[in-house]
PDB file of C-alpha atoms in Angstrom:
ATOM      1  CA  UNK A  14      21.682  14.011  18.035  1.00 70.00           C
ATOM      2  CA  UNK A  15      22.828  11.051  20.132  1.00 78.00           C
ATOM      3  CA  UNK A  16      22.826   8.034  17.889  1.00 88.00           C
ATOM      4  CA  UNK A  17      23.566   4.269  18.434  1.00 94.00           C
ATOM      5  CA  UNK A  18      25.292   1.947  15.668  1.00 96.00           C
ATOM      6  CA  UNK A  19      24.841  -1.876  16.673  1.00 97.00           C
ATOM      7  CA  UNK A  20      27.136  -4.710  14.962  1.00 97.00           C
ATOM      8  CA  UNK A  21      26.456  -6.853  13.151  1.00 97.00           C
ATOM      9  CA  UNK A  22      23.698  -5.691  11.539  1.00 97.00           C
ATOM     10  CA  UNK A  23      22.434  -9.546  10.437  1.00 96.00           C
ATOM     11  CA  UNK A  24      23.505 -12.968  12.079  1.00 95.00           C
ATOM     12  CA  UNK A  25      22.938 -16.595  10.939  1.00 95.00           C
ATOM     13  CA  UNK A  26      23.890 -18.905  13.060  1.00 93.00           C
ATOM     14  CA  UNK A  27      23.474 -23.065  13.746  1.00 95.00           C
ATOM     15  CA  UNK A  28      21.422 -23.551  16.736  1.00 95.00           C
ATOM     16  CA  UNK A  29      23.620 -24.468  19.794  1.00 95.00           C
ATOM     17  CA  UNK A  30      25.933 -21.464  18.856  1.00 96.00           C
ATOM     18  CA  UNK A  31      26.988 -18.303  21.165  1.00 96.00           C
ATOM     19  CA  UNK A  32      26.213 -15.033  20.144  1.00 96.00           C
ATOM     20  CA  UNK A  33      27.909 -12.055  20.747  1.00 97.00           C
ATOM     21  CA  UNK A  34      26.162  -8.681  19.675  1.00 98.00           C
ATOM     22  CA  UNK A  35      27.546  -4.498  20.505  1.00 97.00           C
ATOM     23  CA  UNK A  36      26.046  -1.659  20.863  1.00 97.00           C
ATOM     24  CA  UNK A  37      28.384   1.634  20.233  1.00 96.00           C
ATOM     25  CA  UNK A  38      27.753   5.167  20.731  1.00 95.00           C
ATOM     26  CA  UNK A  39      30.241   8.417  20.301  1.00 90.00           C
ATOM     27  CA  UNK A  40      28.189   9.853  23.145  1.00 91.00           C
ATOM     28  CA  UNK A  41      27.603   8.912  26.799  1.00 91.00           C
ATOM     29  CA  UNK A  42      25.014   7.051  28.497  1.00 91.00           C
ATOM     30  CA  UNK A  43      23.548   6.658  31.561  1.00 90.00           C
ATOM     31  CA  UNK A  44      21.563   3.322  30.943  1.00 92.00           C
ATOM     32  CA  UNK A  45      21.418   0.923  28.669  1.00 94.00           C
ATOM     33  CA  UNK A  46      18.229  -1.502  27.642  1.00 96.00           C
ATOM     34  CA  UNK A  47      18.624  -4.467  25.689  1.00 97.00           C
ATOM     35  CA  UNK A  48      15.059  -5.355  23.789  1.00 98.00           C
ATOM     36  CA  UNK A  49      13.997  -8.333  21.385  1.00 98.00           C
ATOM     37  CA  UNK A  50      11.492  -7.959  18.716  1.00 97.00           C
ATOM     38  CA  UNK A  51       9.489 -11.003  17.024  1.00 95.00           C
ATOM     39  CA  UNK A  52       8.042 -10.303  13.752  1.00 90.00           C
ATOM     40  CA  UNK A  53       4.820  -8.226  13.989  1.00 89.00           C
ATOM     41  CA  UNK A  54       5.385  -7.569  17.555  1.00 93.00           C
ATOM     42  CA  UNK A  55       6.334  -4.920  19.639  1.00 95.00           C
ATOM     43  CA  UNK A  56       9.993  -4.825  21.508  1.00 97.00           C
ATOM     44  CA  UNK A  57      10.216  -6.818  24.706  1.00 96.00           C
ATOM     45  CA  UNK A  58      12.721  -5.385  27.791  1.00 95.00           C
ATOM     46  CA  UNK A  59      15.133  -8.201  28.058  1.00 96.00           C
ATOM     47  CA  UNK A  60      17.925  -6.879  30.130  1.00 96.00           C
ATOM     48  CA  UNK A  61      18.388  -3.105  31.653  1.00 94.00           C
ATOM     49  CA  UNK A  62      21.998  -1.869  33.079  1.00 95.00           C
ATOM     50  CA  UNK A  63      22.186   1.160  35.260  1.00 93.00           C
ATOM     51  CA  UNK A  64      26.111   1.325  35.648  1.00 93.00           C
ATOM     52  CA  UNK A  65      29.394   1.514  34.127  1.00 93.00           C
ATOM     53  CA  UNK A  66      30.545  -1.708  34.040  1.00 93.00           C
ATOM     54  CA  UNK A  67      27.642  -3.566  35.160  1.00 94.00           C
ATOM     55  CA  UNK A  68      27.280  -7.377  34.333  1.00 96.00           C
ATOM     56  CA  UNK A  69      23.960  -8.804  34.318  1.00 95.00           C
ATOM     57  CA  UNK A  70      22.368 -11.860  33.480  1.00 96.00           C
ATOM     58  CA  UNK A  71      18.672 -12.798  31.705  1.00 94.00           C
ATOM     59  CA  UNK A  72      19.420 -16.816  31.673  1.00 96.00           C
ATOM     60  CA  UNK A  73      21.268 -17.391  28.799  1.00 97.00           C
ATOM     61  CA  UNK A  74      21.170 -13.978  28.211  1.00 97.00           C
ATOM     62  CA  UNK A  75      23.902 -11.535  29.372  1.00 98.00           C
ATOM     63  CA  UNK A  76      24.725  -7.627  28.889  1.00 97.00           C
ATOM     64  CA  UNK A  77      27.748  -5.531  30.106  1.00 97.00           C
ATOM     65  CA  UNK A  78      28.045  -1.564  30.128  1.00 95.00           C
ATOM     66  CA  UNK A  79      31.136  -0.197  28.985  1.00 94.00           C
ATOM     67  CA  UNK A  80      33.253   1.458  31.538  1.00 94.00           C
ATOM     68  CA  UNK A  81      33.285   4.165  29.305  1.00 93.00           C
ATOM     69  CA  UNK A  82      29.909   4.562  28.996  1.00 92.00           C
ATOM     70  CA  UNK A  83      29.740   4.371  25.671  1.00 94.00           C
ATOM     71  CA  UNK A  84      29.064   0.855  24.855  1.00 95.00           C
ATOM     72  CA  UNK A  85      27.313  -1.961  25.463  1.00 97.00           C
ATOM     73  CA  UNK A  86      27.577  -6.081  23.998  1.00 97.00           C
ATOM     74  CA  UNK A  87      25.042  -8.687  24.370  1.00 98.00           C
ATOM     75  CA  UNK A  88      25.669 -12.496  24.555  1.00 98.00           C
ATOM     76  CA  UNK A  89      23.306 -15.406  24.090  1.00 97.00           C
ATOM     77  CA  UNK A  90      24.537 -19.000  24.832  1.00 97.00           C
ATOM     78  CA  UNK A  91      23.398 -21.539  23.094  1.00 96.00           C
ATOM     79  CA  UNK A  92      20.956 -19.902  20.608  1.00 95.00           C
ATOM     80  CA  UNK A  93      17.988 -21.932  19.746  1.00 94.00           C
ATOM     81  CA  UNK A  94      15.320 -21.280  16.911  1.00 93.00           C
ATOM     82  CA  UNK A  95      13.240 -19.041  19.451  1.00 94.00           C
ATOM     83  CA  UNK A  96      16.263 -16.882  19.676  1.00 96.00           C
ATOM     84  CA  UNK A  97      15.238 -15.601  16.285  1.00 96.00           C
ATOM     85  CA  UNK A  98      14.589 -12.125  16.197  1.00 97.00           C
ATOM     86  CA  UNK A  99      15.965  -8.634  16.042  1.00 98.00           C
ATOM     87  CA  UNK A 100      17.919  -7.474  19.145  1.00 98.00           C
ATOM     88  CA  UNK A 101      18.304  -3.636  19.854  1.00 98.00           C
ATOM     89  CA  UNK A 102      20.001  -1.507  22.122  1.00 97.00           C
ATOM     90  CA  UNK A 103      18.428   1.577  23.655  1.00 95.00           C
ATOM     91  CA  UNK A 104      18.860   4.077  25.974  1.00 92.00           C
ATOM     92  CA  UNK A 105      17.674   7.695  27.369  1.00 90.00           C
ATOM     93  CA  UNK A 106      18.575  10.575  25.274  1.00 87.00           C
ATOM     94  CA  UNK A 107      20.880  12.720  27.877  1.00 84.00           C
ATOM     95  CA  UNK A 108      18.916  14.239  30.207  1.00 83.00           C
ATOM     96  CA  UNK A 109      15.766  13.266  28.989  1.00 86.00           C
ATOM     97  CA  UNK A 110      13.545  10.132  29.574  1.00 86.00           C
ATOM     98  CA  UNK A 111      13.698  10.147  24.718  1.00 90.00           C
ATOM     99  CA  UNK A 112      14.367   6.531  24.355  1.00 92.00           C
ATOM    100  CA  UNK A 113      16.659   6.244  21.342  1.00 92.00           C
ATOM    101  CA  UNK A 114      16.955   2.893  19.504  1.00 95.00           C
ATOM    102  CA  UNK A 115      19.682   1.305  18.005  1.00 96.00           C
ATOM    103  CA  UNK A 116      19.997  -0.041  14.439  1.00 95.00           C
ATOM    104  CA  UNK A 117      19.545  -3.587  15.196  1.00 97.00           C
ATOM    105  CA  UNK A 118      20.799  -7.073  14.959  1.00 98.00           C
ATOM    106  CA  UNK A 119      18.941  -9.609  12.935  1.00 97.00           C
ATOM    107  CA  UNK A 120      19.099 -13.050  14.509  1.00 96.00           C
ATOM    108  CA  UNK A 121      18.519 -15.644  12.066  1.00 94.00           C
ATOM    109  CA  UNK A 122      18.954 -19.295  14.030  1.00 90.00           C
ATOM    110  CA  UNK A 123      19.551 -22.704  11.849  1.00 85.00           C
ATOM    111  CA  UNK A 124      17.987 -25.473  13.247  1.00 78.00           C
TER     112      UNK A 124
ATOM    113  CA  UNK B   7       5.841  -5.288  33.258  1.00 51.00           C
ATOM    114  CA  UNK B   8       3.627  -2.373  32.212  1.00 52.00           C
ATOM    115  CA  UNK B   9       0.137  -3.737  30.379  1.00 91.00           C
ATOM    116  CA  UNK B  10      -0.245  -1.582  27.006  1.00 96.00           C
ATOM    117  CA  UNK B  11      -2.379  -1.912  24.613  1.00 96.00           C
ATOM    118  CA  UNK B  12      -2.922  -0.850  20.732  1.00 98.00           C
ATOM    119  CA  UNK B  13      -6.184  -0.873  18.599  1.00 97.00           C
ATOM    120  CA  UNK B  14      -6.787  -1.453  16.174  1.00 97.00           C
ATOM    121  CA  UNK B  15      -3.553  -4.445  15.347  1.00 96.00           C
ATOM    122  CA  UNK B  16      -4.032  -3.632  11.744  1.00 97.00           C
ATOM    123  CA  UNK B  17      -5.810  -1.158   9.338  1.00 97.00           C
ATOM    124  CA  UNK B  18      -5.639  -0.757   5.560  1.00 98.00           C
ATOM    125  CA  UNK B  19      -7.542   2.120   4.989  1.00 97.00           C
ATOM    126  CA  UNK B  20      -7.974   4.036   1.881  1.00 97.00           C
ATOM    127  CA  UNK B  21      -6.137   7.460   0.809  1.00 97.00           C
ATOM    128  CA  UNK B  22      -7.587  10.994   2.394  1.00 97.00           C
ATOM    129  CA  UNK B  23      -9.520   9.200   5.225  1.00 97.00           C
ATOM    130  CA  UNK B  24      -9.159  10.169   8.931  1.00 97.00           C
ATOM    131  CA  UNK B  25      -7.344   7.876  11.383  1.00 97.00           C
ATOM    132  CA  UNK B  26      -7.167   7.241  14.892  1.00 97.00           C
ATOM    133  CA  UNK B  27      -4.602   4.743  16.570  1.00 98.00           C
ATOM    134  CA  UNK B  28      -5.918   3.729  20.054  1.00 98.00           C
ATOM    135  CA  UNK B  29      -2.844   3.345  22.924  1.00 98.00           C
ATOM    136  CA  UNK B  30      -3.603   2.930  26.946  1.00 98.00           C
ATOM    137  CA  UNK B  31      -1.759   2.043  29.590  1.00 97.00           C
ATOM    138  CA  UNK B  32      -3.065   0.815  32.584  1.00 95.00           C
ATOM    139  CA  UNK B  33       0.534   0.963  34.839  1.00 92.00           C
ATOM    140  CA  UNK B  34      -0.230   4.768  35.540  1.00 92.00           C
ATOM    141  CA  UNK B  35       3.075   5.747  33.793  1.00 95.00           C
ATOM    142  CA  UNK B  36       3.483   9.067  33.100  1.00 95.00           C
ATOM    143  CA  UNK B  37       5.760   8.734  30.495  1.00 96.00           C
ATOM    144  CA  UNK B  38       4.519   7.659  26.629  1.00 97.00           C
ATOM    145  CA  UNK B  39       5.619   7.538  23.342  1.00 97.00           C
ATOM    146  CA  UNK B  40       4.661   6.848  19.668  1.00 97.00           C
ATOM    147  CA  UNK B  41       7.717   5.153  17.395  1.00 97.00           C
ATOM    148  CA  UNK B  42       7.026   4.554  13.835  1.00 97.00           C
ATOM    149  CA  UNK B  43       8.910   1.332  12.281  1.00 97.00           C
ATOM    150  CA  UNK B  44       9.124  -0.051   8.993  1.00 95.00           C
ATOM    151  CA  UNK B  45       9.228  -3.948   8.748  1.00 91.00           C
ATOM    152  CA  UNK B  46      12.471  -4.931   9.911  1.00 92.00           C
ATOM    153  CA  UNK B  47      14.040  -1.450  10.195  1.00 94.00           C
ATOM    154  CA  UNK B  48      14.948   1.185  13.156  1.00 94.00           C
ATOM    155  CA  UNK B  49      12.612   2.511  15.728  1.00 95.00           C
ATOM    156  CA  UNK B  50      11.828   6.183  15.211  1.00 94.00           C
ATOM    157  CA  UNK B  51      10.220   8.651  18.038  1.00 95.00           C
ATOM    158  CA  UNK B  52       7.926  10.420  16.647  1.00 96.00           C
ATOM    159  CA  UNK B  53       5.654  11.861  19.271  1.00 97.00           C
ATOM    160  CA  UNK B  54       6.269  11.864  23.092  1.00 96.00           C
ATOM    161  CA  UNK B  55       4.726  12.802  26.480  1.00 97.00           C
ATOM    162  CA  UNK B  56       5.607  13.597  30.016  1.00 95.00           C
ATOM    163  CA  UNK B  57       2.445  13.689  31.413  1.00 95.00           C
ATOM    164  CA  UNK B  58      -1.281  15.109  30.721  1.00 96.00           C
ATOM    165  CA  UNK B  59      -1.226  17.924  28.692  1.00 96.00           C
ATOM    166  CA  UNK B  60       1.824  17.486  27.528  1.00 95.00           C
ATOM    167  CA  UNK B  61       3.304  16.431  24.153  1.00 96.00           C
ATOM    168  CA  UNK B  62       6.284  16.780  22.162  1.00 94.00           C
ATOM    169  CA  UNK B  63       7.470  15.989  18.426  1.00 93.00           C
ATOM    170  CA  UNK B  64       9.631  13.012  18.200  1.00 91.00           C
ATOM    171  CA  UNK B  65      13.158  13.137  16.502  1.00 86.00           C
ATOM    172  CA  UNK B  66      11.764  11.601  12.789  1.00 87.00           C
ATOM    173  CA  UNK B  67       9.166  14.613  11.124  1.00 84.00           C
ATOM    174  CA  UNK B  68       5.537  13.296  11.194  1.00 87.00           C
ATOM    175  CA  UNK B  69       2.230  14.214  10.067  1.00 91.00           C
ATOM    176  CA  UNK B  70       0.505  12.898  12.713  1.00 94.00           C
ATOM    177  CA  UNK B  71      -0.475  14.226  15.939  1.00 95.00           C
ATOM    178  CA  UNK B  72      -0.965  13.331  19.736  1.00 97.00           C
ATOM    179  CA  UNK B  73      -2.992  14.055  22.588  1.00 96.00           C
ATOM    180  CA  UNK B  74      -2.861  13.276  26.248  1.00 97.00           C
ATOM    181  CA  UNK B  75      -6.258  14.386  28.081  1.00 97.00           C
ATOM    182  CA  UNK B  76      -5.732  11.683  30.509  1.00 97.00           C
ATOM    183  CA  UNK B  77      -2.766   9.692  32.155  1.00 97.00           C
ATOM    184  CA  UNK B  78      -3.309   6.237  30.844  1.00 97.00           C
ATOM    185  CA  UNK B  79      -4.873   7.433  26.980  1.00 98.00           C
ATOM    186  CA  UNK B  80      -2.039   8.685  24.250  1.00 98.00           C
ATOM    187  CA  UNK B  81      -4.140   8.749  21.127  1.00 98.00           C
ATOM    188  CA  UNK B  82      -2.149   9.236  17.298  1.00 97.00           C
ATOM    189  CA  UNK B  83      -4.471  10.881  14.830  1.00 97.00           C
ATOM    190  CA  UNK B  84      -3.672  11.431  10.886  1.00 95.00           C
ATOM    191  CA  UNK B  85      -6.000  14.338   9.586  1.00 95.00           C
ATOM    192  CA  UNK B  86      -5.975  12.688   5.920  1.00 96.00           C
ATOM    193  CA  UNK B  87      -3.714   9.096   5.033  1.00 96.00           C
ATOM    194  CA  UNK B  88      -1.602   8.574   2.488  1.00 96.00           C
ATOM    195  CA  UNK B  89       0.589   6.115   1.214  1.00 97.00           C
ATOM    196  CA  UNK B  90       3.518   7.512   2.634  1.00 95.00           C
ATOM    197  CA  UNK B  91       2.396   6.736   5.868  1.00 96.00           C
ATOM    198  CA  UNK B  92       2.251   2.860   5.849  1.00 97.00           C
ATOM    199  CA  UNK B  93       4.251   1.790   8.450  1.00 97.00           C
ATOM    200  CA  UNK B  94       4.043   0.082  11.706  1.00 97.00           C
ATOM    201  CA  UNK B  95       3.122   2.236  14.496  1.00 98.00           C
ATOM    202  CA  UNK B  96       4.473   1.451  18.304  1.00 98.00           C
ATOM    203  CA  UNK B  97       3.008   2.918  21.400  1.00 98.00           C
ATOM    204  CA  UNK B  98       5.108   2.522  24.931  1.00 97.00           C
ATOM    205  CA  UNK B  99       4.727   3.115  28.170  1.00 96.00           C
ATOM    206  CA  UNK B 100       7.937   4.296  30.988  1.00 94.00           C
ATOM    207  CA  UNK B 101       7.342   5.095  34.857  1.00 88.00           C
ATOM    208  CA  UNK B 102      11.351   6.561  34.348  1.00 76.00           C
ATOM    209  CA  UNK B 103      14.927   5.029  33.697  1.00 75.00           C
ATOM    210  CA  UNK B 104      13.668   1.277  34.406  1.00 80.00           C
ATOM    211  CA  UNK B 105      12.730   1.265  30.138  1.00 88.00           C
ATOM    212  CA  UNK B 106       9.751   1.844  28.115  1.00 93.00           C
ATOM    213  CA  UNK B 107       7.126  -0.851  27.620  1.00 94.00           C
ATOM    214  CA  UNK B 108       5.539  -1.893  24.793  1.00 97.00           C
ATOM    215  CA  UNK B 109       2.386  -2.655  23.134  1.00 97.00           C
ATOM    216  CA  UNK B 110       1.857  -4.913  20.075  1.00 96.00           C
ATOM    217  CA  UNK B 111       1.842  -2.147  17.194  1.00 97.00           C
ATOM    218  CA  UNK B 112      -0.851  -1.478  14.821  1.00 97.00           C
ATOM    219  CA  UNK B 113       0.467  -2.119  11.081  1.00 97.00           C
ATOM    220  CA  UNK B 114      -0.998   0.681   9.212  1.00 97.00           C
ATOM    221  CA  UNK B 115      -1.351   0.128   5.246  1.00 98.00           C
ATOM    222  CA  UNK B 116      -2.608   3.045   3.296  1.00 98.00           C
ATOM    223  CA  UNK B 117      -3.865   2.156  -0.042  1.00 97.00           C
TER     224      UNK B 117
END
């Protein structure tokens, strides 16, 4: 099945820092959802993208989709401690409204 | 932003007993899903539904099952716990491609 492989899997940064996260998949898809996840909560939608090479911003959050469909990256500007969290990618399995998750990044911010 | 909610948040409960995880949605969504997660890992499908009276296994094999009597109501039941089963358990809600919405989880622990 259709399967999406983030990078890097873990991040520590200083706070202040950029980060710069990607989303890959050998298949094709038709959106892309970026979601955060504090521990012991459920994902929250941070950014969606509907189009190949659509560039949209969430504050200092922004998300691209890869002309080819097949990726996506995510950048945060100048991380700060609330920034901690893990960051997945997500989209529809083809043709269906299956949600498929990535694999995660793990945000780890130092104060 | 869809309003979901879980019940119970968490449950130890001990081996053999009967279980119920409570999920509704009050966004009318037609569209719900149950993902199982262990702490700090991938999000798995494991049960999904298009709509009342309808309901489909997930990609990751569970023991559980699902029902969907009414629109906003996607109930998980586990005929007898086990250990194997702790987990987190994540219940979401999609009206189509704008994402799926999430409640809080219920952290299962089976002892």
């Amino acid at each position: 099945g259709q399967q999406l492989n983030q990078s890097p899997q873990s991040m520590f940064i200083q706070e202040g820092e950029d980060v710069s996260m990607n989303c890959t998949s050998s298949s094709i898809f038709n959106t892309w959802l970026w979601y955060k996840q504090d521990p012991g909560e459920g994902p929250v939608l941070l950014i969606a993208l509907y189009k190949a090479g659509e560039l949209t911003s969430n504050g200092r959050l922004t998300a691209q989709f890869g002309i080819t469909r097949k990726d996506s990256f995510l950048n945060i500007s100048a991380s700060i401690p609330s920034d901690v969290g893990i960051y997945f990618c997500a989209g529809p399995a083809s043709g269906t409204y299956k949600y498929i998750f990535g694999t995660g990044t793990r945000l780890k911010v130092l104060a | 932003e869809a309003d979901i909610y879980q019940t119970p948040r968490y449950l130890v409960i001990g081996t053999g007993k009967k279980i119920t995880l409570e999920c509704s949605q009050t966004m009318g969504h037609d569209k719900m899903y149950w993902y199982q997660q262990d702490p700090g890992m991938e999000l798995h499908l494991i049960h999904y539904s298009y709509g009342v009276n309808s309901t489909e296994k997930g990609d990751l094999s569970s023991e559980s099952t699902v029902s969907r009597i009414r629109t906003e109501h996607f109930p998980l039941t586990l005929e007898s716990a086990r250990p194997s089963h702790t987990s987190q358990y994540l219940c979401a809600s999609s009206g189509g491609p704008l994402g799926a919405f999430f409640g809080q989880g219920t952290r299962l622990t089976v002892v």
